[in-house]
mmCIF file of C-alpha atoms and ligand atoms in Angstrom:
data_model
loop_
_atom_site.group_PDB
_atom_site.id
_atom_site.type_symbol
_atom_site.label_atom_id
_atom_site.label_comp_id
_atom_site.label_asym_id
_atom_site.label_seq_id
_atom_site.Cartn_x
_atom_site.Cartn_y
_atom_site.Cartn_z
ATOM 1 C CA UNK A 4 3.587 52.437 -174.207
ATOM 2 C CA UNK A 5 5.777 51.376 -177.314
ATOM 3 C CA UNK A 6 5.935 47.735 -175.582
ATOM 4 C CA UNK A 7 2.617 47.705 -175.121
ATOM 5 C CA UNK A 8 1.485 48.487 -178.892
ATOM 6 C CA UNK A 9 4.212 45.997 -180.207
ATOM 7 C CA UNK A 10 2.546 43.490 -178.089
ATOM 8 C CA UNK A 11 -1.187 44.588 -179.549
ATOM 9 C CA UNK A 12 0.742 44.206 -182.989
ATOM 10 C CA UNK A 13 2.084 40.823 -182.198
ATOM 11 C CA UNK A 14 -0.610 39.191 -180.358
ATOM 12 C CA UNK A 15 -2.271 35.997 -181.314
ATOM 13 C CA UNK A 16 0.490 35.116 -183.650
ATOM 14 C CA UNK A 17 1.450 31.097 -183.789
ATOM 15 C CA UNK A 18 4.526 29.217 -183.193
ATOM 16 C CA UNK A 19 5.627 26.323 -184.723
ATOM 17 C CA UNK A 20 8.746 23.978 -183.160
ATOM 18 C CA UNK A 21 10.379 23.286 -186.127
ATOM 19 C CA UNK A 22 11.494 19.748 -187.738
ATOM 20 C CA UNK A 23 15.533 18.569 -186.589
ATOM 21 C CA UNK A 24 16.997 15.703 -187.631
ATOM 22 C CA UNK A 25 18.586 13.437 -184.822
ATOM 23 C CA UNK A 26 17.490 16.290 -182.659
ATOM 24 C CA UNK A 27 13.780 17.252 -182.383
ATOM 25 C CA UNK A 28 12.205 13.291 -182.201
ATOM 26 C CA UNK A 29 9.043 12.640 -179.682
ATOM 27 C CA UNK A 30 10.845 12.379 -176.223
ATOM 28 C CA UNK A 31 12.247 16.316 -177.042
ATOM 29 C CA UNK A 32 8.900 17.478 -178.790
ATOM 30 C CA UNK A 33 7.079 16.300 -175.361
ATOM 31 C CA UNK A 34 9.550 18.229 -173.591
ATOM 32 C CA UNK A 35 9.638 21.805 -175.382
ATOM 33 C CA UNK A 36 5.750 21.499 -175.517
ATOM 34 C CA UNK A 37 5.183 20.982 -171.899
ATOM 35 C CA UNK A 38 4.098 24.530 -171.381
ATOM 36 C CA UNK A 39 2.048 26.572 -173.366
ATOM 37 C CA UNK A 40 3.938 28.081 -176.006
ATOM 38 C CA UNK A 41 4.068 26.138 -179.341
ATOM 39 C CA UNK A 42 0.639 25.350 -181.567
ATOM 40 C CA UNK A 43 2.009 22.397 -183.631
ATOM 41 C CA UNK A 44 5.280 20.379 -184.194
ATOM 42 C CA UNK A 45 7.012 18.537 -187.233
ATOM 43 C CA UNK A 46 8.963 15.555 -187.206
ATOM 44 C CA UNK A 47 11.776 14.561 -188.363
ATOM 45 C CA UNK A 48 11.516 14.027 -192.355
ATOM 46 C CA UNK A 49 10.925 10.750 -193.480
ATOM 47 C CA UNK A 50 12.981 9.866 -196.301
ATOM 48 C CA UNK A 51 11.076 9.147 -199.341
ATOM 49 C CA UNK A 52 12.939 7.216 -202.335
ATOM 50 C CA UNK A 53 11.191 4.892 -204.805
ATOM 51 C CA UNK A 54 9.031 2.355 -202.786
ATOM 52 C CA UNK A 55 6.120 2.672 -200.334
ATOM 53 C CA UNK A 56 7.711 2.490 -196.714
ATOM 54 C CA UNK A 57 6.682 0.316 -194.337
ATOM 55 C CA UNK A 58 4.481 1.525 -191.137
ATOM 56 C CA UNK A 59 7.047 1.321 -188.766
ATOM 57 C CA UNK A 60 9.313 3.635 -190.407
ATOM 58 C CA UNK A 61 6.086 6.216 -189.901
ATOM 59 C CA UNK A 62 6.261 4.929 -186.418
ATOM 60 C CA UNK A 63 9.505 5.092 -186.047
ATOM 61 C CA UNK A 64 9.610 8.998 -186.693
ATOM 62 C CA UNK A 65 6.324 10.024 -185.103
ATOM 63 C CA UNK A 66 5.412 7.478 -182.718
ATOM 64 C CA UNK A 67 2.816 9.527 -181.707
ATOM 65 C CA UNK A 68 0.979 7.789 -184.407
ATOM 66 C CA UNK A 69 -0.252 5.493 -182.049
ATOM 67 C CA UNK A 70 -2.144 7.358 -180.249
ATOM 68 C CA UNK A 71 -5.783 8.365 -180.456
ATOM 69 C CA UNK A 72 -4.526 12.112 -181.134
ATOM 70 C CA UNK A 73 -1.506 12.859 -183.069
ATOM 71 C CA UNK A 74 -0.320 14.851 -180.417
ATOM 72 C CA UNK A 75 2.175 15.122 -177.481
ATOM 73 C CA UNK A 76 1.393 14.437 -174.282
ATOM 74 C CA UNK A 77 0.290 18.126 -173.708
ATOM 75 C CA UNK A 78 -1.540 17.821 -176.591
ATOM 76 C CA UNK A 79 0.486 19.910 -179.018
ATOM 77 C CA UNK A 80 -0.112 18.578 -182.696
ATOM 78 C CA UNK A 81 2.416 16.476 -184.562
ATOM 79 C CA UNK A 82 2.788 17.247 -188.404
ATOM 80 C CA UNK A 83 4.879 14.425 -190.143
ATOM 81 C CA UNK A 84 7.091 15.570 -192.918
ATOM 82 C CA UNK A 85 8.272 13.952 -195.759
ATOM 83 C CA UNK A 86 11.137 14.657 -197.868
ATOM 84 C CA UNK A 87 11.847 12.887 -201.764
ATOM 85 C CA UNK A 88 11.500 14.484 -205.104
ATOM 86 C CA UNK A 89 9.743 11.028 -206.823
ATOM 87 C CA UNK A 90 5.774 12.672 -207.246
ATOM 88 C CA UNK A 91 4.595 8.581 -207.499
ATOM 89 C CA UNK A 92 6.669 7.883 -204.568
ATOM 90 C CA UNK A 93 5.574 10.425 -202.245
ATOM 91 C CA UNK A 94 2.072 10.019 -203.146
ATOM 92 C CA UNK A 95 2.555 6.538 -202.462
ATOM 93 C CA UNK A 96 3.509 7.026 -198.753
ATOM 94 C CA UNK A 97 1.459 10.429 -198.015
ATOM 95 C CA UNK A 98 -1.215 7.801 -198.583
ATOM 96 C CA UNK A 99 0.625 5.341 -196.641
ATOM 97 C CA UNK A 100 1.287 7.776 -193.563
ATOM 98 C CA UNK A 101 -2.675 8.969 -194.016
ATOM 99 C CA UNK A 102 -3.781 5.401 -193.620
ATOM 100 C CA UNK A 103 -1.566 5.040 -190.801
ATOM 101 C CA UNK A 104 -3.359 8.194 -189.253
ATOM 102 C CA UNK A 105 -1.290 11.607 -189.988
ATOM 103 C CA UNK A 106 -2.879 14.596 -189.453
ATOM 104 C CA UNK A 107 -0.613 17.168 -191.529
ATOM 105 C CA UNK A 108 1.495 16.426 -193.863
ATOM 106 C CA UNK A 109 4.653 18.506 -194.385
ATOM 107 C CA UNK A 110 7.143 18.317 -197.578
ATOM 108 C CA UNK A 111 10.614 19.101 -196.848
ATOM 109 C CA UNK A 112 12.498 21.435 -199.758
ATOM 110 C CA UNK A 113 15.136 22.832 -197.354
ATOM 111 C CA UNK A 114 17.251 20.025 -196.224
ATOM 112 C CA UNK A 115 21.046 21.392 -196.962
ATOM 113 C CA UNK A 116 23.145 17.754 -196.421
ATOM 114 C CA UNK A 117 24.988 16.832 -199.455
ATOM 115 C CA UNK A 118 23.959 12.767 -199.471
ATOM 116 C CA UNK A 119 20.351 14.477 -199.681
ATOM 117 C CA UNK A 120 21.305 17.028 -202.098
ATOM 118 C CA UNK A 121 23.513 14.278 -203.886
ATOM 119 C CA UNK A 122 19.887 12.284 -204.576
ATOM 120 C CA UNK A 123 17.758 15.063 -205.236
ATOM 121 C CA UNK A 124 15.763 15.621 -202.351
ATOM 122 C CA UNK A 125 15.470 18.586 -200.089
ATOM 123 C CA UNK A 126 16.680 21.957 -201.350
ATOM 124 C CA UNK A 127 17.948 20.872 -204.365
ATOM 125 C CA UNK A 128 14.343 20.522 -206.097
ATOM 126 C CA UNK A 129 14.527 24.816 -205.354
ATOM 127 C CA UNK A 130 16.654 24.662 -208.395
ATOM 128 C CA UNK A 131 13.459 23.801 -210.648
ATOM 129 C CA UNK A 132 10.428 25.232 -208.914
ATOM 130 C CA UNK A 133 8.318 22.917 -211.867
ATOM 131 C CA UNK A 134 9.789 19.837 -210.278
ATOM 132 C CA UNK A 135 9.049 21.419 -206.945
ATOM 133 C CA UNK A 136 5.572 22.010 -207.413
ATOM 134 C CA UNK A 137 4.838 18.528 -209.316
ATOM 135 C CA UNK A 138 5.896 17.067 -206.032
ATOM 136 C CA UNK A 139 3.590 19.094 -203.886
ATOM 137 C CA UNK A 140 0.608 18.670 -206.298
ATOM 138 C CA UNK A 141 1.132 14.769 -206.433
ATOM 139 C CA UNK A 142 1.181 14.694 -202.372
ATOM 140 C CA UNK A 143 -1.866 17.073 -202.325
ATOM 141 C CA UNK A 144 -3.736 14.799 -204.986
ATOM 142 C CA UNK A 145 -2.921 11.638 -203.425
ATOM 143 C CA UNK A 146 -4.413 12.893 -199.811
ATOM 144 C CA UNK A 147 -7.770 14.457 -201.571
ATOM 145 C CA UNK A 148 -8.083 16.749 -199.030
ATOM 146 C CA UNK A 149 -8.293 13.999 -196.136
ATOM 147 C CA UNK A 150 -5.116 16.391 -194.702
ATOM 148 C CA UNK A 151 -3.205 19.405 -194.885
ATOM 149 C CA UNK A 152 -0.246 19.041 -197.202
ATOM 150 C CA UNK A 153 2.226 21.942 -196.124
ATOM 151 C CA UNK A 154 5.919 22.675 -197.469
ATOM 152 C CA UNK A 155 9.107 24.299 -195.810
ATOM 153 C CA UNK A 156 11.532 25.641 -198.315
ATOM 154 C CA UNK A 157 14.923 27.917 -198.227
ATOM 155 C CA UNK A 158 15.050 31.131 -200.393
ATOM 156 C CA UNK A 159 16.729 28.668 -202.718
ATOM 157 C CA UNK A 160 20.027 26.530 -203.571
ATOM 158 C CA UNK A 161 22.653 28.790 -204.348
ATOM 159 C CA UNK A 162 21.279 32.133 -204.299
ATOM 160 C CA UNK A 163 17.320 34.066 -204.234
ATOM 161 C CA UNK A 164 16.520 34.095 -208.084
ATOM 162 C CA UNK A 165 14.011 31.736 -207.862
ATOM 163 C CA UNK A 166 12.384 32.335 -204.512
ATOM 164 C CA UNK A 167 9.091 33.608 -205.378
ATOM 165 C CA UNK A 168 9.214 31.076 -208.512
ATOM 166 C CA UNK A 169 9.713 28.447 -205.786
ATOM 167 C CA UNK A 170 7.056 29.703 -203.015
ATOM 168 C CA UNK A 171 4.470 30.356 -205.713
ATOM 169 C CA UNK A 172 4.972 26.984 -207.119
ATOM 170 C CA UNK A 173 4.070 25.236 -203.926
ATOM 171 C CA UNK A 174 1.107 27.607 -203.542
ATOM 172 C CA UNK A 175 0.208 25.955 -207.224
ATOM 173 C CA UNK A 176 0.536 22.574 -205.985
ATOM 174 C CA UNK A 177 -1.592 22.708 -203.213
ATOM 175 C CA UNK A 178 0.589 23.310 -200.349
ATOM 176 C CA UNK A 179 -1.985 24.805 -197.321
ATOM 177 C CA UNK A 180 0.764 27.104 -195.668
ATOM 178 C CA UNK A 181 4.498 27.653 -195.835
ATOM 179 C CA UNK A 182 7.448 27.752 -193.959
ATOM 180 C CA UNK A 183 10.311 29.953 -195.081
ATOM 181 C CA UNK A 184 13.775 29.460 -193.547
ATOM 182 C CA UNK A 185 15.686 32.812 -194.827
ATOM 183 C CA UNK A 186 18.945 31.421 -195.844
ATOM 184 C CA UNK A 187 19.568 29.755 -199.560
ATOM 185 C CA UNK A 188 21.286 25.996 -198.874
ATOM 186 C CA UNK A 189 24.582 27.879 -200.087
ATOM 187 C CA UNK A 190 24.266 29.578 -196.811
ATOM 188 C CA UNK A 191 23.971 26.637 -194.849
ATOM 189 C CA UNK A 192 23.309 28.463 -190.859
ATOM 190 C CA UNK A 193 25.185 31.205 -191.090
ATOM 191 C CA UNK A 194 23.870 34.390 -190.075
ATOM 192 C CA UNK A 195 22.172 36.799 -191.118
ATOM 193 C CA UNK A 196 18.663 34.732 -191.749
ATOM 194 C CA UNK A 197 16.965 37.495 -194.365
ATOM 195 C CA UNK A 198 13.671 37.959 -192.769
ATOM 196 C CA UNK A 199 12.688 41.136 -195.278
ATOM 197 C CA UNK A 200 13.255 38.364 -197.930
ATOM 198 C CA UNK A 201 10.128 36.181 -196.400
ATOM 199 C CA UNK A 202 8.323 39.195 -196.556
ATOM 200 C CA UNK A 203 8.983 39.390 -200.512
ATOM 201 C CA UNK A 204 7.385 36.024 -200.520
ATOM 202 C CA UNK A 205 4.334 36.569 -197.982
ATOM 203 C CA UNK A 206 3.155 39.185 -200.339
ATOM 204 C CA UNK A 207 3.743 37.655 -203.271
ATOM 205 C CA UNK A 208 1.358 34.843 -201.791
ATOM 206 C CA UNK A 209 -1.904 33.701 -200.556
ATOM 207 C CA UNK A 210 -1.330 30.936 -198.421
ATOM 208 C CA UNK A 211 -0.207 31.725 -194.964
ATOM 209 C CA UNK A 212 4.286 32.208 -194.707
ATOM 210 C CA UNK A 213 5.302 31.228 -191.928
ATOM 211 C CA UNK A 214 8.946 32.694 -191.036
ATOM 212 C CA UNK A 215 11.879 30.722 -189.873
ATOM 213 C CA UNK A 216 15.427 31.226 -188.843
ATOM 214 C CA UNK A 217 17.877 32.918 -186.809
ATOM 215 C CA UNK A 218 14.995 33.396 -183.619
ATOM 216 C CA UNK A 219 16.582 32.807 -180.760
ATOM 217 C CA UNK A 220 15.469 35.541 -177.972
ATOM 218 C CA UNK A 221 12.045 37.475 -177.855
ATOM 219 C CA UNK A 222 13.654 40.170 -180.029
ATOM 220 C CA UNK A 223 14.620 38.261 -182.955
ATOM 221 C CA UNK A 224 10.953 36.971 -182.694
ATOM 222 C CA UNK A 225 9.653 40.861 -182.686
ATOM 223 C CA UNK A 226 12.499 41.234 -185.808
ATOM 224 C CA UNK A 227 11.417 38.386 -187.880
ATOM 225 C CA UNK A 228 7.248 39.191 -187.541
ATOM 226 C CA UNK A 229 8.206 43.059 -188.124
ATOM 227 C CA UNK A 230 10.685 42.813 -191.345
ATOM 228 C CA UNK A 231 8.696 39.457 -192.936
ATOM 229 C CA UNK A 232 5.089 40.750 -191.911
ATOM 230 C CA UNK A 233 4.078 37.092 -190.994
ATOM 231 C CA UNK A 234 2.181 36.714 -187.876
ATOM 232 C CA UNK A 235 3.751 33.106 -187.701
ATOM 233 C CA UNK A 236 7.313 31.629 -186.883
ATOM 234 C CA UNK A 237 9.014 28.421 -186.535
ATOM 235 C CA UNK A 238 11.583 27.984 -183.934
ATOM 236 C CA UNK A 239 14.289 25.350 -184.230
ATOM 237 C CA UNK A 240 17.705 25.803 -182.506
ATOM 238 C CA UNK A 241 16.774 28.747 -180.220
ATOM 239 C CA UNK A 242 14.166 26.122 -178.655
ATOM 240 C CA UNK A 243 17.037 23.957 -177.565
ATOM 241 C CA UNK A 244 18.800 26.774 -176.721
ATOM 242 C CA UNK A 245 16.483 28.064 -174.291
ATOM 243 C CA UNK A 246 13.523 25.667 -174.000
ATOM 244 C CA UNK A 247 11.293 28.593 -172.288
ATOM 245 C CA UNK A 248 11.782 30.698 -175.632
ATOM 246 C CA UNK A 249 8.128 29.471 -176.591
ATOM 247 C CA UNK A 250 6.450 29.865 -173.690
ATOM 248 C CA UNK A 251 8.529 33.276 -173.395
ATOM 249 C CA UNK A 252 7.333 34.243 -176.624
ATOM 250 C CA UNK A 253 3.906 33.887 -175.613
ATOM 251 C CA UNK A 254 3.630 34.786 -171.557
ATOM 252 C CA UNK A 255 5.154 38.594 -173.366
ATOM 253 C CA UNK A 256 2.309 38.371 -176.171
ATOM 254 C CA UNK A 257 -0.484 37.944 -173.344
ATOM 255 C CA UNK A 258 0.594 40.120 -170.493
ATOM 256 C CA UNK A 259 3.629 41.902 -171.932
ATOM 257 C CA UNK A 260 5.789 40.934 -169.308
ATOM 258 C CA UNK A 261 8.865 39.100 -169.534
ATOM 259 C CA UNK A 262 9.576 36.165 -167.970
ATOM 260 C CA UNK A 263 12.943 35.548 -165.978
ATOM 261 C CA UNK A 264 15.948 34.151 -167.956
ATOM 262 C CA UNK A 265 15.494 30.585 -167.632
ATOM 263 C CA UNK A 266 18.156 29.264 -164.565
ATOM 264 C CA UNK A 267 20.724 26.495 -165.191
ATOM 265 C CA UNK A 268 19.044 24.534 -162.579
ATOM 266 C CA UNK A 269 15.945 24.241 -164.630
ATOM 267 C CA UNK A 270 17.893 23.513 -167.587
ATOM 268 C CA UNK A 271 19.488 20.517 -165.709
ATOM 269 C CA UNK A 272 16.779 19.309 -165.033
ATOM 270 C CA UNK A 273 14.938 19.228 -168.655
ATOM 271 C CA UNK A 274 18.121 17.699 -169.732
ATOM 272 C CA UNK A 275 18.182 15.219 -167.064
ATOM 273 C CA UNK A 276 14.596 14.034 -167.984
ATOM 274 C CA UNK A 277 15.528 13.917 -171.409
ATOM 275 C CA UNK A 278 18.105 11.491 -170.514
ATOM 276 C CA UNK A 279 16.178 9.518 -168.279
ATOM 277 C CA UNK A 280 13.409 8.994 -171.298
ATOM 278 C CA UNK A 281 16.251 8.302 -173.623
ATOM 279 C CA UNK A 282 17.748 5.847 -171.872
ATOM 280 C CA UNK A 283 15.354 3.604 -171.665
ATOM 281 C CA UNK A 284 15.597 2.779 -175.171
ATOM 282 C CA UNK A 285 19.111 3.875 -176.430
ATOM 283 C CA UNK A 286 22.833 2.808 -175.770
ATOM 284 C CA UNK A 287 23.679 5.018 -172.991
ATOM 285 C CA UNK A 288 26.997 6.080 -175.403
ATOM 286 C CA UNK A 289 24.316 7.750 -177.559
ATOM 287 C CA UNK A 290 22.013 9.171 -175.066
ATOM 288 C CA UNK A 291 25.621 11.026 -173.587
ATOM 289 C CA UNK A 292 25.806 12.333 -177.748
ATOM 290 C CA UNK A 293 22.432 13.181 -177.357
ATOM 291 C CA UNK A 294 22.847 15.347 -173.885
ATOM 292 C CA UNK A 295 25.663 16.899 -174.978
ATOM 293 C CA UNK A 296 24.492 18.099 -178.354
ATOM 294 C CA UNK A 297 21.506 20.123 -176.493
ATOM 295 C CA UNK A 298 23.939 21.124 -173.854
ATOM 296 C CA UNK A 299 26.063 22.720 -176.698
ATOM 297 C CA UNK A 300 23.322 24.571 -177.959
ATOM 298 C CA UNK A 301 22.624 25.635 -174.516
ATOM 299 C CA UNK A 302 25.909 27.464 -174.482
ATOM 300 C CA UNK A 303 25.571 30.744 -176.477
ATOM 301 C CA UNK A 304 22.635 31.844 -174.102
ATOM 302 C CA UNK A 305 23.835 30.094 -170.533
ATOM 303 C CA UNK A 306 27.596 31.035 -169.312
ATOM 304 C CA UNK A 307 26.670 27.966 -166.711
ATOM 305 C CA UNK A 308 25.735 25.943 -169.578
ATOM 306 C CA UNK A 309 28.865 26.467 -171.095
ATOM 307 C CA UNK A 310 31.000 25.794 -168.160
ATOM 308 C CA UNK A 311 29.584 22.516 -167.988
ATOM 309 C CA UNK A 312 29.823 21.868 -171.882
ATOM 310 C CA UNK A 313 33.750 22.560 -171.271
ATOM 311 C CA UNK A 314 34.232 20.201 -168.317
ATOM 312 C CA UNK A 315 31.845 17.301 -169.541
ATOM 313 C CA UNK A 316 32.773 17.412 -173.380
ATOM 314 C CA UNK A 317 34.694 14.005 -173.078
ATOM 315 C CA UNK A 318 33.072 12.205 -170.969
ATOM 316 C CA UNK A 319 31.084 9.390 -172.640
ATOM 317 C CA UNK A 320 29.636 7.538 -169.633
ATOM 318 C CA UNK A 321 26.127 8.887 -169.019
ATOM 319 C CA UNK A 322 26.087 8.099 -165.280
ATOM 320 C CA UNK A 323 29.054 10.519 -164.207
ATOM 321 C CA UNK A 324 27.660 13.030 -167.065
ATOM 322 C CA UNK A 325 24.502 13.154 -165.102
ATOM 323 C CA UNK A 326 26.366 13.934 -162.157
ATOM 324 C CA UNK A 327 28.445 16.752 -163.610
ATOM 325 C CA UNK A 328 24.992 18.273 -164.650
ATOM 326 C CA UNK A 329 23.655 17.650 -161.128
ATOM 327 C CA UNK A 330 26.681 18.899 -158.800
ATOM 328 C CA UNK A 331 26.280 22.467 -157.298
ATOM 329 C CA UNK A 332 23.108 22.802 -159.396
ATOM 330 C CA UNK A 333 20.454 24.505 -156.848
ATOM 331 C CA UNK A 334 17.200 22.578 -156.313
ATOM 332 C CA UNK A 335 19.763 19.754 -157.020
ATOM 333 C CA UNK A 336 17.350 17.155 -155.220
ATOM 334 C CA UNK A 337 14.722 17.640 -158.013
ATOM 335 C CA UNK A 338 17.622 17.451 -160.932
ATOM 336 C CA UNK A 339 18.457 14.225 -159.119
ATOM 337 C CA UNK A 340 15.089 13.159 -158.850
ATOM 338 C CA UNK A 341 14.774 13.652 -162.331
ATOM 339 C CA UNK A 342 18.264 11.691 -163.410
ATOM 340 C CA UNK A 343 16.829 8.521 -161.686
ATOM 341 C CA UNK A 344 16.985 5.859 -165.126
ATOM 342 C CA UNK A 345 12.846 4.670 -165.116
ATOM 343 C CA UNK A 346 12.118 1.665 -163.168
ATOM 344 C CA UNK A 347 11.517 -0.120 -166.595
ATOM 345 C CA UNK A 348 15.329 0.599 -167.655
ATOM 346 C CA UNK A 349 16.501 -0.357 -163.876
ATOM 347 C CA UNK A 350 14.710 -4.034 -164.623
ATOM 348 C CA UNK A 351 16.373 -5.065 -167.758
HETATM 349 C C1 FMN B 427 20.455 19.539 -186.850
HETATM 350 C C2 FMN B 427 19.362 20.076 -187.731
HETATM 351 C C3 FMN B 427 18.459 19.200 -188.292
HETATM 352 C C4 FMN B 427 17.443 19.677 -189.120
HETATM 353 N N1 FMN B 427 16.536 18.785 -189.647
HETATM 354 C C5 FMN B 427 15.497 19.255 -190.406
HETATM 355 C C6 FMN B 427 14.476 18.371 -190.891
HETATM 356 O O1 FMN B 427 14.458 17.155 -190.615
HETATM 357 N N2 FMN B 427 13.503 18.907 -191.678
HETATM 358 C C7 FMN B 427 13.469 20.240 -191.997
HETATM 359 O O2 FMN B 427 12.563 20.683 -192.716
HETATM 360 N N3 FMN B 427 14.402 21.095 -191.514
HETATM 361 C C8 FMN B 427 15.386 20.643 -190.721
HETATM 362 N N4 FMN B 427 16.296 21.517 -190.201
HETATM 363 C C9 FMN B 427 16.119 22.962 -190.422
HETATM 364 C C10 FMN B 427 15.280 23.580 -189.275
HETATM 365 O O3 FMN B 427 13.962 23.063 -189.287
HETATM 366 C C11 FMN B 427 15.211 25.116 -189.411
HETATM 367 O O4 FMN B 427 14.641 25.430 -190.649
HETATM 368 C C12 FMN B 427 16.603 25.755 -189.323
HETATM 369 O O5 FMN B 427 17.337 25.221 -188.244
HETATM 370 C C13 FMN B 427 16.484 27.277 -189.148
HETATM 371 O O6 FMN B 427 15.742 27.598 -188.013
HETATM 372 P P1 FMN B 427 16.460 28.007 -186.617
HETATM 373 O O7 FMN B 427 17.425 29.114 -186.934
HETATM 374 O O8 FMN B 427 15.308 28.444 -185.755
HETATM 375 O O9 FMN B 427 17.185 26.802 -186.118
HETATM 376 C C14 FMN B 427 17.329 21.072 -189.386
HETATM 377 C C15 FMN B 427 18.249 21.947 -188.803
HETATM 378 C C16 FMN B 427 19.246 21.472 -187.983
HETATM 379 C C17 FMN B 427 20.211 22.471 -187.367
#
């Protein structure tokens, strides 16, 4: 009975897969969106400096741009995100990515690294929520309402003081929605993510909050809506952890029943595909960097996954890495099936 009126409370709410550097590009959006689970992804953030960027940097970070529909394959939307602090410079290339076809434009006030940080972009513009909201107003004038202009913050740099200052200020510029991750940039990834905290700020707004961080199991998720009051959430590293957390999220929202844990044979084979996408454009050196980073984040939910983490972490050749993934996996002949390079990569 309680189950049942937590899932009346938490039905119909949406679920973003949130933006990852070297992490989250098109191959792995295609991936964690081919079942029904997330409404809309962001890419990776396009870094914005002083000059208008040329279109294949846009295509380079959402090649989905190409397409008719700025979509995945399953037909998931793709939001691009751009991150600068310049207003002339990302009202230069909103317009440029616009042109180019973008359907939602997101602004990136979160990023923690210190070269961003270092040249003002990312969190470090939630230490002036004026400069913070002349950026989102220039982005939102230079689209003229062709798109959505949308804005992910932290609850600030080094601590909250101004995190309603900074939240209302992108409400002020324009921004359509907005994602909070609950941790200031001091606090980098570490838990606790303050979810109450998001609620401070979804009250405090009009514009839809979206809440973000620290969801990794179903939950977290029922945490996070319950203490922030937002019927949205972004998921970033529990999606890698366990790629059926969307689709978990939502199979319990509709018939408030849980789906199984998801098996290490069906994670070998995701990863497998992913590698066999990969490599068909990257060094396979990199696409081993690549497995092995979503293999680690496999590891905290998936004592298999973390077996295999242990034995494969120095192996750099992709071919045996493939194998270690495959051997004494059950349903091995699909993983194998699935570890097979593309016939395009076997013909170069
Ligand atoms: C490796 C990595 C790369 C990230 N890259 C971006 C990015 O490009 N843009 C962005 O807005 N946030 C980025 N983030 C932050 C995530 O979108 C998200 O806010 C954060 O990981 C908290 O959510 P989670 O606990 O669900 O992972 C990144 C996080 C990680 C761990």
């Amino acid at each position: 009975m309680v189950e049942q009126n937590v899932v009346n409370l938490l039905h119909e709410g949406r679920i973003g897969l949130a933006p990852m550097e070297g992490v989250i590009d098109a191959h792995t959006r295609a991936l964690l969106t081919e079942h029904p689970g997330f409404d809309w992804t962001v890419t990776e953030f396009v870094r914005v400096v002083d000059v208008r960027l040329p279109p294949r940097v846009f295509y380079k970070h959402c090649p989905e741009l190409t397409q008719a529909r700025v979509a995945t394959p399953h037909g998931i939307p793709v939001h691009l995100q751009l991150l600068g602090s310049d207003p002339t410079a990302l009202a230069a290339n909103a317009r440029q990515a616009v042109s180019l076809g973008a359907v939602s434009l997101d602004l990136n006030f979160g990023c923690p690294a210190k070269t961003v940080n270092r040249h003002d972009g990312g969190a470090s513009l939630l230490r002036d929520p004026r400069r913070l909201e002349r950026a989102v107003a220039a982005v939102h004038q230079a689209v003229e309402g062709a798109v959505p202009v949308t804005a992910k913050v932290r609850l600030g740099f080094s601590d909250r003081l101004r995190a309603l200052d900074c939240a209302l200020a992108a409400e002020r510029g324009g921004a359509a929605s907005l994602v909070v991750h609950a941790r200031t940039r001091d606090e980098g990834y570490r838990p606790p993510a303050h979810w109450e905290w998001i609620g401070r700020i979804r009250h405090a707004l009009r514009i839809p909050v979206i809440a973000n961080g620290d969801i990794w199991t179903l939950e977290d998720y029922w945490k996070a809506r319950t203490l922030s009051g937002c019927p949205d959430v972004m998921l970033g590293r529990g999606a890698l952890a366990d790629p059926f957390l969307a689709p978990r999220i939502r199979h319990w929202q509709r018939t408030n029943e849980r789906l199984p844990a998801t098996s290490w044979a069906v994670r070998a084979d995701i990863l497998c595909t992913y590698a066999a996408l990969q490599r068909s454009t990257l060094p396979e050196r990199v696409v081993v960097s690549l497995l092995k980073q979503w293999l680690n984040q496999m590891r905290a939910r998936d004592p298999e996954a973390a077996r295999r983490f242990q034995t494969l972490r120095r192996e750099t050749r992709l071919d045996p890495f493939l194998a270690g993934l495959a051997e004494h996996t059950p349903a091995a002949s699909a993983v194998h099936q699935a570890c097979r390079p593309p016939a395009a990569a076997l013909a170069t």
